[in-house]
Structures are given as C-alpha cells and as structure tokens.
Short mmCIF file of C-alpha atoms in Angstrom, two decimals:
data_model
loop_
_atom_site.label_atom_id
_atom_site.label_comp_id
_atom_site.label_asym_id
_atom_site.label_seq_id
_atom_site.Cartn_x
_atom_site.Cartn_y
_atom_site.Cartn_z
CA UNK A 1064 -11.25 -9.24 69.36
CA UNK A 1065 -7.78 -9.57 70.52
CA UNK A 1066 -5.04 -10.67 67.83
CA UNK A 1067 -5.57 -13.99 65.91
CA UNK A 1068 -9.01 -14.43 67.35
CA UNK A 1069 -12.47 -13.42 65.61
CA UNK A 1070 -12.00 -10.44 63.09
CA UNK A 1071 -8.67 -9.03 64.11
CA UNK A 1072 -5.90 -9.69 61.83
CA UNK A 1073 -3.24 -12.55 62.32
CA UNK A 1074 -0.08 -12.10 63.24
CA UNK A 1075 2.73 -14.31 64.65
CA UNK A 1076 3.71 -12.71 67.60
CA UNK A 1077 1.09 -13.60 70.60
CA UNK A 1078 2.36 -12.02 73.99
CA UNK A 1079 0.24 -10.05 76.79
CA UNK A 1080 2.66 -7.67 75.87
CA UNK A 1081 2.10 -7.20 72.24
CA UNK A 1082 -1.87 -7.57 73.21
CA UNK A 1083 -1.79 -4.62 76.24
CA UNK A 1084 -0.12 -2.46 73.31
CA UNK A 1085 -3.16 -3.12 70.30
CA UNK A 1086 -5.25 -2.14 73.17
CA UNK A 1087 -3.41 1.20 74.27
CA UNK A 1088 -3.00 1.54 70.20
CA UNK A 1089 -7.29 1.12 70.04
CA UNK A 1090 -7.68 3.12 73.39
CA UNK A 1091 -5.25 6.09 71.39
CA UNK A 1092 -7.58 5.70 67.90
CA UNK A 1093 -10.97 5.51 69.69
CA UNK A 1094 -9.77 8.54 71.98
CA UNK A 1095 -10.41 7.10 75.27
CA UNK A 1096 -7.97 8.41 78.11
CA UNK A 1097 -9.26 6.55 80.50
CA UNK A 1098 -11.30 3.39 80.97
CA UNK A 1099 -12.67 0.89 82.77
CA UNK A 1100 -11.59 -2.56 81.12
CA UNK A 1101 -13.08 -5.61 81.73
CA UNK A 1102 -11.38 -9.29 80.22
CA UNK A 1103 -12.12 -12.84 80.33
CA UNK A 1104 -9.00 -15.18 80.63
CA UNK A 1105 -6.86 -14.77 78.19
CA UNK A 1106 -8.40 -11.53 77.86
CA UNK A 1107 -8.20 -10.57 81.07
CA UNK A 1108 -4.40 -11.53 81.56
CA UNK A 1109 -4.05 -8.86 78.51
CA UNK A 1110 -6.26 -6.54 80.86
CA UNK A 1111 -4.07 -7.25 83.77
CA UNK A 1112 -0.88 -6.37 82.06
CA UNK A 1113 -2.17 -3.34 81.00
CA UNK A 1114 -3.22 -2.17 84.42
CA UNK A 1115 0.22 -2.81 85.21
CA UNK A 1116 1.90 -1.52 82.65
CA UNK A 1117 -0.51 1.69 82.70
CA UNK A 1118 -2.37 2.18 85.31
CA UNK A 1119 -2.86 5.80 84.00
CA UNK A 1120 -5.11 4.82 81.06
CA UNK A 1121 -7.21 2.22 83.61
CA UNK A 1122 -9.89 3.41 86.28
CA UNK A 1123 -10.77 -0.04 86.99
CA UNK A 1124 -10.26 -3.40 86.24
CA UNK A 1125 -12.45 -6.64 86.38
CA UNK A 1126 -10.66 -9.98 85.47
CA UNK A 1127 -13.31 -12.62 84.58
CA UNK A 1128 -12.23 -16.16 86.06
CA UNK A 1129 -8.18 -15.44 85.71
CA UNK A 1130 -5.62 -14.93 88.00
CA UNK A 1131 -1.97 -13.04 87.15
CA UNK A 1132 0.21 -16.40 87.90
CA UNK A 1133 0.81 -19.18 85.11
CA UNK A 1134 -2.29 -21.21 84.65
CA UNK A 1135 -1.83 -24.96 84.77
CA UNK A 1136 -2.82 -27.42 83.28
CA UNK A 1137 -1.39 -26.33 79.59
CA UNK A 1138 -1.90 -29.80 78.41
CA UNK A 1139 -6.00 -29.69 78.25
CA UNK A 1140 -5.66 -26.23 76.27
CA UNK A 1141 -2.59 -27.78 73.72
CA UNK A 1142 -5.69 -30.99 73.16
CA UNK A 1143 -8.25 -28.37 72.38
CA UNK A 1144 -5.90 -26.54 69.73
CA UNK A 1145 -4.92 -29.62 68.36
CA UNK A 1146 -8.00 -31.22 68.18
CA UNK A 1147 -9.48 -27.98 66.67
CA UNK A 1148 -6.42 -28.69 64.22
CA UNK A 1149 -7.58 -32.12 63.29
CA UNK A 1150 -11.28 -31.35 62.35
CA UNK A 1151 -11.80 -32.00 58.92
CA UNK A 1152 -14.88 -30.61 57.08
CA UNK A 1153 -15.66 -31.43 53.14
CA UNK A 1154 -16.39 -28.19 51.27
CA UNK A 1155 -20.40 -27.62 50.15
CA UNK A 1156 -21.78 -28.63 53.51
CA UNK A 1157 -24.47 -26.47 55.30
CA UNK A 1158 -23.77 -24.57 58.06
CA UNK A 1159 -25.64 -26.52 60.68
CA UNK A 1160 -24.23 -30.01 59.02
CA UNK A 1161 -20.67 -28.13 59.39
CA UNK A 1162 -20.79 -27.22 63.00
CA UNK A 1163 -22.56 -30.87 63.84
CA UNK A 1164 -20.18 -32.52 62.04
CA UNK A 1165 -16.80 -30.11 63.44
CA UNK A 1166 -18.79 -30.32 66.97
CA UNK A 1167 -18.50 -34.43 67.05
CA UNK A 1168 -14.84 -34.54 66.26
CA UNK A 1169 -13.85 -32.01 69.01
CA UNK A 1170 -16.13 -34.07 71.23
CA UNK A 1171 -13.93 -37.03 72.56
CA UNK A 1172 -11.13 -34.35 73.51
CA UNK A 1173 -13.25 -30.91 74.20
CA UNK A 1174 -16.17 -33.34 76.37
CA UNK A 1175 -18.20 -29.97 78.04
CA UNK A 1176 -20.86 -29.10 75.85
CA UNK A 1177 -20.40 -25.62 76.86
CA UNK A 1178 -16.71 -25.34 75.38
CA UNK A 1179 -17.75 -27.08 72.16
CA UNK A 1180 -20.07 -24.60 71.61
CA UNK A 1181 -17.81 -21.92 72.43
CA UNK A 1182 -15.03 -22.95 70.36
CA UNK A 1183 -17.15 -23.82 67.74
CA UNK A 1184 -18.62 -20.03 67.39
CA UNK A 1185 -14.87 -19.51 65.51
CA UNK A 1186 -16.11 -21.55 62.83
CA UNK A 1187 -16.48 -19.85 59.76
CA UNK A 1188 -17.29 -20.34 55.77
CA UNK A 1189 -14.83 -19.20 53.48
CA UNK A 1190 -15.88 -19.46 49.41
CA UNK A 1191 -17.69 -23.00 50.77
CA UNK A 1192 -15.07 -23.85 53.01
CA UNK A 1193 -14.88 -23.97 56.82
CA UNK A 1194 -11.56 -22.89 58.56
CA UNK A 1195 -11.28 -21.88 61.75
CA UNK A 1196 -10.84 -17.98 62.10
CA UNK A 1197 -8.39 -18.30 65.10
CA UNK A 1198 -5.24 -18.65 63.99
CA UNK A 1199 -4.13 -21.66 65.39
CA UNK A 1200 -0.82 -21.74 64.63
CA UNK A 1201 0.53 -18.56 66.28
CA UNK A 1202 -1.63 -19.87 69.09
CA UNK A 1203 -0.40 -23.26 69.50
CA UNK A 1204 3.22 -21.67 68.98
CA UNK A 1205 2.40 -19.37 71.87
CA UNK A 1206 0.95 -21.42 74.07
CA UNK A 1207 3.05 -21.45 77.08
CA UNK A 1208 2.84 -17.36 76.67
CA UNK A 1209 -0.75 -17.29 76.61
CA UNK A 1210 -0.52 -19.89 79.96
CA UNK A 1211 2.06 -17.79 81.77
CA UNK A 1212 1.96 -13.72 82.77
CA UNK A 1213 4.42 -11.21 82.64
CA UNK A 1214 6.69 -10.30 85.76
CA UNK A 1215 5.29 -7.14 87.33
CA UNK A 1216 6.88 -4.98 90.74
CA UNK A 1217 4.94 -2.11 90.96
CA UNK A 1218 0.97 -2.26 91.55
CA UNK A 1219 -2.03 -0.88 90.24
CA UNK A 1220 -3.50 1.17 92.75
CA UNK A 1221 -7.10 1.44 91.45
CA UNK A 1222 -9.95 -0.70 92.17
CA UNK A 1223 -9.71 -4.38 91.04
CA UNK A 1224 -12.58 -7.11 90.76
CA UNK A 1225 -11.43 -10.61 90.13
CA UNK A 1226 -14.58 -12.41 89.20
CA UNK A 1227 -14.36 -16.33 88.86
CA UNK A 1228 -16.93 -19.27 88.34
CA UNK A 1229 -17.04 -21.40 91.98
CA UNK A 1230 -17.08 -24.65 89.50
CA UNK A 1231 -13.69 -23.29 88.05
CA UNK A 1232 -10.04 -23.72 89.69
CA UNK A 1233 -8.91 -20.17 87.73
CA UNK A 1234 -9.42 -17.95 90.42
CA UNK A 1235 -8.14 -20.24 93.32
CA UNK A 1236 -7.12 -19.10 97.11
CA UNK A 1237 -3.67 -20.20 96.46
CA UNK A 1238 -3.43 -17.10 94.24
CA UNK A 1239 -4.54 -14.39 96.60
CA UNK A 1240 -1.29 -13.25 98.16
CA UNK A 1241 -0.20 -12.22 94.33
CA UNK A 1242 -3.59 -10.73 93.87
CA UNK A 1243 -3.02 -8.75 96.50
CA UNK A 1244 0.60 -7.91 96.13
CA UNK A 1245 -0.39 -6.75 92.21
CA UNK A 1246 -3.84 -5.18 92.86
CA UNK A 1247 -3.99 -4.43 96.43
CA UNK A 1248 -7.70 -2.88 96.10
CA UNK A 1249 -9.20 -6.48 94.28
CA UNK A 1250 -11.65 -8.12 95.72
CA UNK A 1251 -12.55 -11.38 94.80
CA UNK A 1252 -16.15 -12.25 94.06
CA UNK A 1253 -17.35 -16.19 92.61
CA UNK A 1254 -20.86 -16.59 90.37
CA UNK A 1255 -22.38 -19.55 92.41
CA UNK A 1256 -22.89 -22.60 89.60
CA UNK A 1257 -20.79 -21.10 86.73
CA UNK A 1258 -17.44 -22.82 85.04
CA UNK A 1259 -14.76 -20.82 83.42
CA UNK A 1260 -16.93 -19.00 80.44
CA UNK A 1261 -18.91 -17.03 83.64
CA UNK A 1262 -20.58 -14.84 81.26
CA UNK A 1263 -22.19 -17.92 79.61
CA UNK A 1264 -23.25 -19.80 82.54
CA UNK A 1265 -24.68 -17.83 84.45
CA UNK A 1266 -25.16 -14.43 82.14
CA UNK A 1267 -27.84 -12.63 84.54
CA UNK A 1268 -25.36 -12.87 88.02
CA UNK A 1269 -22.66 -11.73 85.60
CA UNK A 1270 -24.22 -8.77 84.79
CA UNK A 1271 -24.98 -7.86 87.58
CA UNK A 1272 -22.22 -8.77 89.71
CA UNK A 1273 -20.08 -6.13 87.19
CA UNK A 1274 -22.58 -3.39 86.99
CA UNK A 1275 -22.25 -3.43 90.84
CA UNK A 1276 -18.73 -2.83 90.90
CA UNK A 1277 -18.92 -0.01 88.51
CA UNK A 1278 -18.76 3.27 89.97
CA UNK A 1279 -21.93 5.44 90.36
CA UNK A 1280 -23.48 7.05 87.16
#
C-alpha cells in the first residue's frame, strides 16, 4: 500500500518523490536489488519515477493505464475525495448496511458502479465506526501532485510496458512522444473492453497480457 492508502501509515507529505523513496526504503528492508515493478495509476506514476530516478534497482517496468504527463481532468478526482468526505455513516450499523448506505451517497458524484465499489473497499470499522482508511486530507491537499509527474531528462533504458484500458483516455496517443522520450523500450499494449481499474475489468487479459511481458523463467 503506498502512503495514506490501505494499511500504510499517514503522513502529510504525498509526492511521487517521497513515494519512489518508501519503495527504495521497502526494496532496501525486503533485500531486493533488483526488480521488476509493476503500478496502477497513481501507483504506477510512483513506479515511473522510480525507474527514472533508479533505473539500477528496476529490470522492468509495467505502468497499468497511466502515462508520465499531468493527468487531466483533476476536477472528477477532487468530486470523488470530496464526496468520499461528505459520507456520513451512524455508528452500530452492519457492515453490509454501512457500505449500502456509504455506496448511495457517493453515487450521484462517483456514477460507475465499478469505482464505487473500488473506493468503497477503503471502508473500514473502527470501535463501531466507519472512517475511511485513506487519508483524505493529505490527499485532497496533494491533489494536483498526485495529477502531475515529476520533470525527468535522462531515460530508463530497460524494457517498459504501458498497459491501458481501450475504454480509458489514460494512456492516450497524444502521450507517446514522452513515452518514448522517457522509456524508449515501452511498448504500449490496450485490454480490449476494460476502463481505468484494468485489473478489475478484465482480470484474465490482465494477467496474461503481464505474464507475457515478463522475461523467461
């Protein structure tokens, strides 16, 4: 889990960054050298950056439905936060009445099922009450970090798979030249049917669209 998301600890500072260093600081503790990394977009920005920033400690690197230019449009991702800011859940519920109940307030802002249900897997029970386990704050306060990337001039020379949804404007044509210039071995692949959560949509062609990039065993 990166920082301020599922069971990593919160912290206020939210920039690829600060992320590409917990990861060399978990690659250092886990003693990995060198490893193939794999990150779905905001994840795979972090991924990106440290590819970039250390293309020693990557063999290869597969960015899942994210490009390394500023993503647009910030505004539907500032509605989700807030709107995930504005549920309100009375304590004692159930779990399933909880999650019904936080999953029909997001819906008139957050209307694909699909994102509901992924945004809704960060609810959690606390001592009987449900808060969100993302830290919101730091998140909303970082928002046009998260959106944006970091300025890069030298490449990473190793092999690079960009792998997008075709229903999904993340991985666009507009962004191959800096593909290119940044990873000049990527190669673009798109899931046929799948949105931006590509690993949800359309699990199967996921899998095996990344086991065929890996190298041989």
């Amino acid at each position: 889990d990166a920082r301020n998301h599922g069971g990593s600890p919160h912290s206020p500072l939210m920039t690829y960054e600060a992320m590409s260093l917990d990861v060399q600081h978990l690659l250092t503790r886990l003693g990995i050298t060198k490893c193939i990394l794999l990150g779905h977009s905001m994840g795979g920005k972090t991924a990106m950056t440290l590819a970039l920033q250390r293309p020693d400690l990557v063999e290869r690197l597969i960015s899942v439905d994210i490009s390394p230019v500023s993503t647009a449009p910030v505004s539907e991702f500032s509605a989700y936060v807030s709107a995930m800011k504005s549920v309100k859940i009375p304590d004692g519920l159930s779990r399933s009445a909880a999650r019904q109940l936080a999953d029909d307030q997001l819906c008139p802002v957050v209307q694909l099922p699909q994102l509901r249900q992924f945004l809704l897997t960060n609810l959690v029970e606390v001592e009987g009450r449900y808060i969100w386990r993302v830290n919101l704050e730091a998140i909303s306060h970082h928002l046009a970090d998260i959106m944006d990337f970091p300025v890069f001039h030298k490449p990473f020379p190793g092999p690079a798979l960009f792998l997008g949804g075709s229903n999904s404007p993340y991985i666009s044509s507009k962004h191959y030249p800096e593909i290119q210039r940044l990873f000049p071995k990527a190669r673009v692949q798109y899931i046929e049917g799948a949105g931006h959560i590509v690993h949800q949509d359309k699990f199967e062609e996921f899998i095996t669209a990344v086991l065929n990039f890996l190298p041989p065993p």
